[in-house]
């Protein structure tokens, strides 16, 4: 386990328990108490937790982790999902990508697709509200990148707010790939942050096809703000650890499930 994976695990454990103890963490993670203290001090500097004597307690922000920590979670699954999603995109498609670690993997896979790199003319258009995705694709001549306006949220690099909706009101997407914090076969897709949910909802409404991309840890869960109902989702791409009963529930709800 590298450092970012350990930091992500620490935040997960803290979010579940509310408070943690240095010695207990050291035993559970198989590292020294000194290493745990340094990790907790680092996370406290990022205002992701509050240090206590012998441990730490959760801050509210710990439940919605910054992108740099989310990247380490289920990394191989997200990469597989990203490649599978990118392979579904045809030349000339207008693609919507919201922010998140899995959508970032889609962007990276699109950036290096050999059949899209054969000329300097744009092979596809990507519309995104994610600054990090725009940054990765802006240097690719075969991708026409369109960025919504809005106010940047540091945790996710997503733009949201009234300024972000103006451009989306005037365009149509062939497909939108939605990265989500949770997706449920009854209630649909969710985000932790209401501002991100709002802009993601508009992207879904402007798309001819809505595809949710989510690793198996997000299935059957809820978060604070709904993005779209399950009836709006055409396809769910997830990983092979998805429980069979969850897959069946989505299929019963009319959602095609693609497992990678």
Tab-separated table of C-alpha atoms in Angstrom:
chain	number	residue	atom	x	y	z
A	1	UNK	CA	0.000	0.000	0.000
A	2	UNK	CA	1.526	3.310	-1.068
A	3	UNK	CA	1.105	6.560	0.827
A	4	UNK	CA	-1.917	7.892	-1.067
A	5	UNK	CA	-3.717	4.566	-0.693
A	6	UNK	CA	-2.958	4.649	3.035
A	7	UNK	CA	-4.200	8.240	3.356
A	8	UNK	CA	-7.385	7.351	1.510
A	9	UNK	CA	-7.886	4.311	3.743
A	10	UNK	CA	-7.338	6.424	6.857
A	11	UNK	CA	-10.014	8.872	5.713
A	12	UNK	CA	-12.408	6.031	4.930
A	13	UNK	CA	-11.902	4.528	8.379
A	14	UNK	CA	-12.329	7.904	10.016
A	15	UNK	CA	-15.506	8.575	8.059
A	16	UNK	CA	-16.966	5.258	9.181
A	17	UNK	CA	-15.928	5.506	12.833
A	18	UNK	CA	-15.920	9.213	13.583
A	19	UNK	CA	-12.680	8.918	15.533
A	20	UNK	CA	-9.529	6.800	15.309
A	21	UNK	CA	-6.610	5.855	17.519
A	22	UNK	CA	-2.974	5.902	16.364
A	23	UNK	CA	-2.036	2.535	17.834
A	24	UNK	CA	-5.139	0.820	16.463
A	25	UNK	CA	-4.497	2.234	13.004
A	26	UNK	CA	-0.868	1.134	13.110
A	27	UNK	CA	-1.933	-2.431	13.931
A	28	UNK	CA	-4.656	-2.533	11.265
A	29	UNK	CA	-2.519	-1.059	8.488
A	30	UNK	CA	0.723	-2.803	9.401
A	31	UNK	CA	2.838	0.326	9.731
A	32	UNK	CA	4.536	2.101	12.619
A	33	UNK	CA	2.750	4.472	14.961
A	34	UNK	CA	5.167	7.183	13.847
A	35	UNK	CA	4.019	6.728	10.236
A	36	UNK	CA	0.370	7.020	11.287
A	37	UNK	CA	1.122	10.180	13.268
A	38	UNK	CA	2.798	11.758	10.234
A	39	UNK	CA	-0.153	10.769	8.033
A	40	UNK	CA	-2.690	12.213	10.467
A	41	UNK	CA	-0.660	15.406	10.806
A	42	UNK	CA	-0.579	15.739	7.015
A	43	UNK	CA	-4.350	15.250	6.726
A	44	UNK	CA	-4.926	17.722	9.546
A	45	UNK	CA	-2.887	20.308	7.628
A	46	UNK	CA	-5.262	19.725	4.703
A	47	UNK	CA	-8.186	20.335	7.123
A	48	UNK	CA	-9.534	16.857	6.436
A	49	UNK	CA	-9.557	15.859	10.097
A	50	UNK	CA	-8.854	17.231	13.560
A	51	UNK	CA	-5.975	15.805	15.545
A	52	UNK	CA	-6.588	14.708	19.121
A	53	UNK	CA	-4.270	13.322	21.759
A	54	UNK	CA	-3.436	9.838	20.460
A	55	UNK	CA	-5.603	9.989	17.342
A	56	UNK	CA	-8.031	12.093	15.298
A	57	UNK	CA	-11.706	12.923	14.848
A	58	UNK	CA	-13.587	13.503	11.600
A	59	UNK	CA	-14.303	16.804	9.932
A	60	UNK	CA	-17.371	17.089	7.702
A	61	UNK	CA	-15.154	17.317	4.635
A	62	UNK	CA	-13.824	13.832	5.250
A	63	UNK	CA	-16.975	12.376	3.749
A	64	UNK	CA	-16.331	14.023	0.373
A	65	UNK	CA	-12.670	13.428	-0.325
A	66	UNK	CA	-10.565	15.631	-2.578
A	67	UNK	CA	-9.864	14.143	-5.992
A	68	UNK	CA	-6.205	13.519	-5.252
A	69	UNK	CA	-7.174	11.046	-2.506
A	70	UNK	CA	-10.042	9.457	-4.421
A	71	UNK	CA	-7.638	8.599	-7.245
A	72	UNK	CA	-5.990	5.899	-5.136
A	73	UNK	CA	-9.264	4.116	-4.420
A	74	UNK	CA	-10.197	1.237	-6.749
A	75	UNK	CA	-7.648	2.574	-9.237
A	76	UNK	CA	-7.409	-0.519	-11.453
A	77	UNK	CA	-11.198	-0.851	-11.646
A	78	UNK	CA	-11.552	2.809	-12.657
A	79	UNK	CA	-8.915	2.424	-15.349
A	80	UNK	CA	-10.726	-0.595	-16.825
A	81	UNK	CA	-14.050	1.231	-16.723
A	82	UNK	CA	-12.472	4.274	-18.361
A	83	UNK	CA	-11.007	2.252	-21.218
A	84	UNK	CA	-14.279	0.403	-21.797
A	85	UNK	CA	-16.237	3.650	-21.888
A	86	UNK	CA	-13.776	5.332	-24.258
A	87	UNK	CA	-14.000	2.357	-26.614
A	88	UNK	CA	-17.727	3.042	-27.049
A	89	UNK	CA	-17.163	6.519	-28.477
A	90	UNK	CA	-17.391	6.822	-32.264
A	91	UNK	CA	-15.639	9.428	-34.383
A	92	UNK	CA	-17.596	12.659	-34.568
A	93	UNK	CA	-19.370	12.125	-31.247
A	94	UNK	CA	-20.130	14.994	-28.870
A	95	UNK	CA	-19.230	13.588	-25.452
A	96	UNK	CA	-20.112	15.027	-22.055
A	97	UNK	CA	-17.793	14.321	-19.128
A	98	UNK	CA	-18.396	15.551	-15.606
A	99	UNK	CA	-15.651	15.596	-12.995
A	100	UNK	CA	-14.259	12.653	-11.072
A	101	UNK	CA	-11.543	10.050	-11.086
A	102	UNK	CA	-13.341	7.604	-13.395
A	103	UNK	CA	-14.299	10.230	-15.956
A	104	UNK	CA	-10.686	11.366	-15.873
A	105	UNK	CA	-9.711	7.828	-16.905
A	106	UNK	CA	-12.147	8.081	-19.830
A	107	UNK	CA	-10.517	11.342	-20.909
A	108	UNK	CA	-7.062	9.771	-20.755
A	109	UNK	CA	-8.203	6.786	-22.796
A	110	UNK	CA	-9.799	9.050	-25.408
A	111	UNK	CA	-6.618	11.107	-25.588
A	112	UNK	CA	-4.506	8.134	-26.675
A	113	UNK	CA	-6.947	6.219	-28.888
A	114	UNK	CA	-4.887	5.439	-32.020
A	115	UNK	CA	-7.791	5.823	-34.446
A	116	UNK	CA	-8.447	9.343	-33.121
A	117	UNK	CA	-4.799	10.376	-33.476
A	118	UNK	CA	-4.479	9.938	-37.223
A	119	UNK	CA	-4.931	13.619	-38.111
A	120	UNK	CA	-4.771	17.057	-36.572
A	121	UNK	CA	-8.479	17.584	-37.229
A	122	UNK	CA	-10.789	17.052	-34.248
A	123	UNK	CA	-12.152	13.506	-34.151
A	124	UNK	CA	-14.618	14.249	-31.380
A	125	UNK	CA	-15.904	17.045	-29.167
A	126	UNK	CA	-15.695	16.814	-25.388
A	127	UNK	CA	-17.866	19.072	-23.245
A	128	UNK	CA	-16.806	19.125	-19.607
A	129	UNK	CA	-17.173	21.110	-16.415
A	130	UNK	CA	-13.979	19.579	-14.991
A	131	UNK	CA	-10.850	21.721	-15.109
A	132	UNK	CA	-8.448	18.789	-14.798
A	133	UNK	CA	-10.073	16.987	-17.756
A	134	UNK	CA	-9.961	20.151	-19.851
A	135	UNK	CA	-6.296	20.551	-18.944
A	136	UNK	CA	-5.485	17.002	-20.075
A	137	UNK	CA	-7.366	17.249	-23.371
A	138	UNK	CA	-6.618	20.832	-24.399
A	139	UNK	CA	-3.216	19.812	-25.797
A	140	UNK	CA	-4.723	17.039	-27.948
A	141	UNK	CA	-5.350	18.350	-31.483
A	142	UNK	CA	-7.789	15.529	-32.246
A	143	UNK	CA	-10.116	16.616	-29.414
A	144	UNK	CA	-12.246	19.751	-29.564
A	145	UNK	CA	-12.655	20.719	-25.930
A	146	UNK	CA	-15.559	22.850	-24.691
A	147	UNK	CA	-15.524	23.976	-21.049
A	148	UNK	CA	-18.578	25.218	-19.201
A	149	UNK	CA	-18.278	28.340	-17.132
A	150	UNK	CA	-18.847	28.371	-13.417
A	151	UNK	CA	-17.108	28.523	-10.078
A	152	UNK	CA	-14.420	25.908	-9.411
A	153	UNK	CA	-14.774	23.559	-6.456
A	154	UNK	CA	-11.286	22.668	-5.138
A	155	UNK	CA	-12.200	19.152	-3.988
A	156	UNK	CA	-13.231	17.951	-7.447
A	157	UNK	CA	-12.003	20.636	-9.898
A	158	UNK	CA	-15.604	20.842	-11.170
A	159	UNK	CA	-17.221	24.091	-12.277
A	160	UNK	CA	-20.751	24.684	-11.044
A	161	UNK	CA	-23.244	27.447	-10.387
A	162	UNK	CA	-25.383	29.639	-12.678
A	163	UNK	CA	-22.497	30.460	-15.026
A	164	UNK	CA	-22.005	26.760	-15.751
A	165	UNK	CA	-25.548	26.273	-17.003
A	166	UNK	CA	-25.561	28.889	-19.761
A	167	UNK	CA	-23.561	26.981	-22.360
A	168	UNK	CA	-25.330	23.699	-21.616
A	169	UNK	CA	-28.695	25.313	-22.322
A	170	UNK	CA	-27.517	25.918	-25.896
A	171	UNK	CA	-25.961	22.582	-26.880
A	172	UNK	CA	-26.863	18.911	-27.271
A	173	UNK	CA	-24.665	15.972	-26.298
A	174	UNK	CA	-24.677	12.627	-28.081
A	175	UNK	CA	-23.676	10.870	-24.880
A	176	UNK	CA	-22.761	11.875	-21.355
A	177	UNK	CA	-20.615	9.721	-19.107
A	178	UNK	CA	-21.569	10.502	-15.533
A	179	UNK	CA	-19.153	9.830	-12.724
A	180	UNK	CA	-21.202	9.512	-9.537
A	181	UNK	CA	-20.697	9.188	-5.793
A	182	UNK	CA	-23.504	6.632	-5.543
A	183	UNK	CA	-26.041	4.930	-7.788
A	184	UNK	CA	-29.145	3.040	-6.736
A	185	UNK	CA	-31.440	0.840	-8.872
A	186	UNK	CA	-34.525	2.495	-7.392
A	187	UNK	CA	-33.584	6.147	-6.923
A	188	UNK	CA	-30.863	6.699	-9.521
A	189	UNK	CA	-27.533	8.538	-9.497
A	190	UNK	CA	-26.225	10.791	-6.726
A	191	UNK	CA	-23.461	13.255	-5.882
A	192	UNK	CA	-22.267	14.443	-2.490
A	193	UNK	CA	-22.397	18.105	-3.472
A	194	UNK	CA	-25.662	19.754	-4.527
A	195	UNK	CA	-23.961	22.199	-6.902
A	196	UNK	CA	-22.225	19.403	-8.783
A	197	UNK	CA	-25.444	17.390	-8.848
A	198	UNK	CA	-27.253	20.320	-10.438
A	199	UNK	CA	-24.794	20.793	-13.310
A	200	UNK	CA	-24.519	17.028	-13.812
A	201	UNK	CA	-28.311	16.808	-13.976
A	202	UNK	CA	-28.361	19.407	-16.732
A	203	UNK	CA	-25.687	17.512	-18.669
A	204	UNK	CA	-27.851	14.393	-18.440
A	205	UNK	CA	-30.906	16.310	-19.646
A	206	UNK	CA	-28.983	17.644	-22.671
A	207	UNK	CA	-27.692	14.191	-23.683
A	208	UNK	CA	-29.317	11.704	-26.034
A	209	UNK	CA	-27.782	8.857	-24.014
A	210	UNK	CA	-26.816	8.771	-20.321
A	211	UNK	CA	-24.147	6.300	-19.225
A	212	UNK	CA	-23.248	6.040	-15.549
A	213	UNK	CA	-19.746	4.871	-14.738
A	214	UNK	CA	-19.243	3.594	-11.212
A	215	UNK	CA	-16.998	1.058	-9.551
A	216	UNK	CA	-18.765	-1.624	-7.558
A	217	UNK	CA	-18.275	0.155	-4.207
A	218	UNK	CA	-20.832	2.797	-5.284
A	219	UNK	CA	-23.656	0.461	-6.257
A	220	UNK	CA	-26.803	0.383	-4.150
A	221	UNK	CA	-25.779	3.501	-2.236
A	222	UNK	CA	-27.186	6.994	-1.776
A	223	UNK	CA	-25.499	10.369	-1.415
A	224	UNK	CA	-26.839	13.816	-0.568
A	225	UNK	CA	-28.105	15.136	-3.908
A	226	UNK	CA	-29.776	13.272	-6.771
A	227	UNK	CA	-28.358	13.750	-10.264
A	228	UNK	CA	-30.999	11.864	-12.224
A	229	UNK	CA	-33.589	9.109	-11.709
A	230	UNK	CA	-32.798	5.549	-12.720
A	231	UNK	CA	-35.207	5.875	-15.659
A	232	UNK	CA	-32.798	8.371	-17.259
A	233	UNK	CA	-29.875	5.916	-17.219
A	234	UNK	CA	-29.407	3.815	-20.355
A	235	UNK	CA	-26.225	1.983	-19.387
A	236	UNK	CA	-24.168	1.329	-16.258
A	237	UNK	CA	-20.488	0.417	-16.614
A	238	UNK	CA	-19.006	-1.167	-13.502
A	239	UNK	CA	-16.365	-3.682	-12.468
A	240	UNK	CA	-16.432	-7.435	-11.964
A	241	UNK	CA	-16.782	-7.149	-8.179
A	242	UNK	CA	-20.355	-5.876	-8.593
A	243	UNK	CA	-22.746	-8.108	-6.587
A	244	UNK	CA	-24.987	-10.192	-8.806
A	245	UNK	CA	-28.115	-9.065	-6.950
A	246	UNK	CA	-27.217	-5.411	-7.547
A	247	UNK	CA	-26.650	-6.075	-11.239
A	248	UNK	CA	-29.988	-7.869	-11.464
A	249	UNK	CA	-31.751	-4.981	-9.727
A	250	UNK	CA	-30.410	-2.483	-12.265
A	251	UNK	CA	-31.382	-4.744	-15.157
A	252	UNK	CA	-34.869	-5.127	-13.706
A	253	UNK	CA	-35.078	-1.335	-13.640
A	254	UNK	CA	-34.350	-1.236	-17.375
A	255	UNK	CA	-30.662	-0.309	-17.154
A	256	UNK	CA	-28.230	-2.259	-19.298
A	257	UNK	CA	-25.154	-3.266	-17.266
A	258	UNK	CA	-21.710	-3.655	-18.778
A	259	UNK	CA	-19.156	-5.339	-16.508
A	260	UNK	CA	-15.414	-4.983	-17.070
